N, CA and C of each residue as an Amber inpcrd file, in Angstrom:
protein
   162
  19.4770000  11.8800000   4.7640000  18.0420000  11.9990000   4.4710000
  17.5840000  10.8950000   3.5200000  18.5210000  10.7290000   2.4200000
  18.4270000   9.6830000   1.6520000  17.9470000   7.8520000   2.6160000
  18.6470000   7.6980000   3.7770000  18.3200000   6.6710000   4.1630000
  16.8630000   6.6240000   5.0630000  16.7950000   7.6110000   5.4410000
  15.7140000   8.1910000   6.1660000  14.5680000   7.3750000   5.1410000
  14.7220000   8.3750000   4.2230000  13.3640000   7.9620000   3.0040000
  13.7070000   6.5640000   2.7410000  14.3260000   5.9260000   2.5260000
  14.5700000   5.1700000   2.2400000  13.5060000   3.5860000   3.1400000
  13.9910000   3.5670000   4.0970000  13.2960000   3.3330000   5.3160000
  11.8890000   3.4260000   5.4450000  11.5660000   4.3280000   5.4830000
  10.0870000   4.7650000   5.2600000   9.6220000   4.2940000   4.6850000
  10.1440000   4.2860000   3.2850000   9.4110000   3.8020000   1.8560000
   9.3480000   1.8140000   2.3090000  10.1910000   1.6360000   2.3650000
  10.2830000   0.5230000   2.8960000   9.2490000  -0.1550000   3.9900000
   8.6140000   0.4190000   5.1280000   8.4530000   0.3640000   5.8470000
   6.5040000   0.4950000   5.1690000   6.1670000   1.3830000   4.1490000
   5.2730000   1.7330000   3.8190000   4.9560000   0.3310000   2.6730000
   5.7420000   0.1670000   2.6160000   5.4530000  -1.0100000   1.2610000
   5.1180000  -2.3030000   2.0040000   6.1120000  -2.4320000   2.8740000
   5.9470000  -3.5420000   3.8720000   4.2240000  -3.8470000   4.4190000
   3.7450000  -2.4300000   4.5610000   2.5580000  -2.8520000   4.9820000
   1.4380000  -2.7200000   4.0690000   1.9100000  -2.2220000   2.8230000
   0.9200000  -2.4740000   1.2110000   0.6510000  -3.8810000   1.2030000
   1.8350000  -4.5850000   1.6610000   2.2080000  -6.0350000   1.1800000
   1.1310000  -7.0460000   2.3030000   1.1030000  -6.4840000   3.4800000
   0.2270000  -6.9980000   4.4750000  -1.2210000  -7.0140000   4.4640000
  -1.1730000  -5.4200000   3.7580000  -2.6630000  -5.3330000   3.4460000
  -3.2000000  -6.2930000   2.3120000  -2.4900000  -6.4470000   1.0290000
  -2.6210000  -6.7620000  -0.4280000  -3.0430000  -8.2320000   0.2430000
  -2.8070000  -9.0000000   1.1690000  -2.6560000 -10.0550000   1.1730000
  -4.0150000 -10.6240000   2.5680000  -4.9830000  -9.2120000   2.8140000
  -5.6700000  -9.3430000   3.7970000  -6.9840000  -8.9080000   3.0500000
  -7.9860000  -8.8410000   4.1780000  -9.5250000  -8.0160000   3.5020000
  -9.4570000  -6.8850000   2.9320000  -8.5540000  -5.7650000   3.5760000
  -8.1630000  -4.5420000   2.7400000  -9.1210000  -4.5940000   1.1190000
  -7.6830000  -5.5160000   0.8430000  -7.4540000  -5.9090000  -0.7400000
  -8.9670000  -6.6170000  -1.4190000  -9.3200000  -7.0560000  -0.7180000
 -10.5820000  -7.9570000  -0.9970000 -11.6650000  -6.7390000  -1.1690000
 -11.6270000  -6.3190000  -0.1930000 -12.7150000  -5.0780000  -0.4430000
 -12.4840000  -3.9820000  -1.4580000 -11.4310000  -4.2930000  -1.7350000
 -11.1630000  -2.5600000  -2.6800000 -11.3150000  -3.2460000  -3.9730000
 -11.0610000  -4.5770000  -4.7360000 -11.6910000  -5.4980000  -5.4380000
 -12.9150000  -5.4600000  -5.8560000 -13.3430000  -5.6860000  -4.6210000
 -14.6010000  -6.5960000  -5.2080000 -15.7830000  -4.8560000  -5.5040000
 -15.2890000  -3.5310000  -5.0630000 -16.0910000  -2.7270000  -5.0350000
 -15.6520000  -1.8080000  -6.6740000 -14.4630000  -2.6920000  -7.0220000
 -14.0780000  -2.0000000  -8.0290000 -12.9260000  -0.9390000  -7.9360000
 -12.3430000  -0.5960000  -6.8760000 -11.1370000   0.2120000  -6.4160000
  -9.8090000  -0.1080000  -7.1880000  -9.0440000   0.8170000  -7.7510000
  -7.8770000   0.4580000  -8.7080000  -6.8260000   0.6600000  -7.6370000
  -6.8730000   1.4420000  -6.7700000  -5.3780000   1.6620000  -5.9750000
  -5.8380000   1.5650000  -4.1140000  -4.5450000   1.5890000  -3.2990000
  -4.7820000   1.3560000  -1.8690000  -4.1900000   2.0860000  -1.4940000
  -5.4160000   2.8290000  -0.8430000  -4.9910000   4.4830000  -0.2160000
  -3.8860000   4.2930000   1.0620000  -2.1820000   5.0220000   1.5020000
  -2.1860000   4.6910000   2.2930000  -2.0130000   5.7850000   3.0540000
  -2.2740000   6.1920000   4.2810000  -2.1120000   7.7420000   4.7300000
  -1.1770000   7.7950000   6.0460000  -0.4820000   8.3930000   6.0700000
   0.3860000   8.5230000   6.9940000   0.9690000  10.0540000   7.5970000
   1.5940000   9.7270000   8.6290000   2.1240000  11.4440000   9.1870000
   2.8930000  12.1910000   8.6020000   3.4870000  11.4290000   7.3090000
   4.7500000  11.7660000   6.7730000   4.6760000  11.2630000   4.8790000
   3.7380000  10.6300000   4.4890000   3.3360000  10.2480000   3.4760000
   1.9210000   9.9780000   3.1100000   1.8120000  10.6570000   1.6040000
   0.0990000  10.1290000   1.2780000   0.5550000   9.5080000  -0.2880000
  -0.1800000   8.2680000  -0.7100000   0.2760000   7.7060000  -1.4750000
  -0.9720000   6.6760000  -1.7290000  -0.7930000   6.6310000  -3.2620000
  -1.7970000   5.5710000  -4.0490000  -1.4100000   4.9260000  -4.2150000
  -1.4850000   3.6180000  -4.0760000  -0.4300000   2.7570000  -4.7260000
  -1.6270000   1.6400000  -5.4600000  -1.1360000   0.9910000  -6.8760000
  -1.7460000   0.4050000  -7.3750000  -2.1180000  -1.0280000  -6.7560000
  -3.0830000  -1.2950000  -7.2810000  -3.1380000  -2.7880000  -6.4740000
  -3.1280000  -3.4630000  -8.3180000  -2.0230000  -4.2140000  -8.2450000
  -1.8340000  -5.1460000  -9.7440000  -2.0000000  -7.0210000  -9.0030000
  -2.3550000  -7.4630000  -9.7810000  -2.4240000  -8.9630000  -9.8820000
  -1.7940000  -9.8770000  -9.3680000  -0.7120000  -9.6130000  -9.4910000
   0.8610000 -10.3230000  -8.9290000   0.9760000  -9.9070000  -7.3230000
   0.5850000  -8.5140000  -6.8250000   0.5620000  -8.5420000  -5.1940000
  -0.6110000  -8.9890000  -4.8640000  -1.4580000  -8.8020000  -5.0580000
  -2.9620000  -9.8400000  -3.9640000  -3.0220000 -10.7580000  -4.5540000
């Protein structure tokens, strides 16, 4: 189960990283948004948006 999650998490970050680096990120910026909602079948999660990823 451990690799399972593991994976996932992975897999979920992977596309934080895609977004952080697209309009996503631009829009949640410029409107003042601190974190990037991501929602999934199997995970719900805030994740911060800091300086160093976008």
């Amino acid at each position: 189960m451990a690799q399972v999650g593991a994976a996932l998490w992975g897999a979920v970050r992977g596309g934080v990283r895609a977004a952080s680096s697209g309009a996503l990120a631009g829009r949640a910026l410029q409107s003042g948004e601190t974190s990037v909602r991501v929602d999934g079948p199997l995970i719900r999660h805030n994740f911060p948006l800091s300086p160093e990823r976008v």
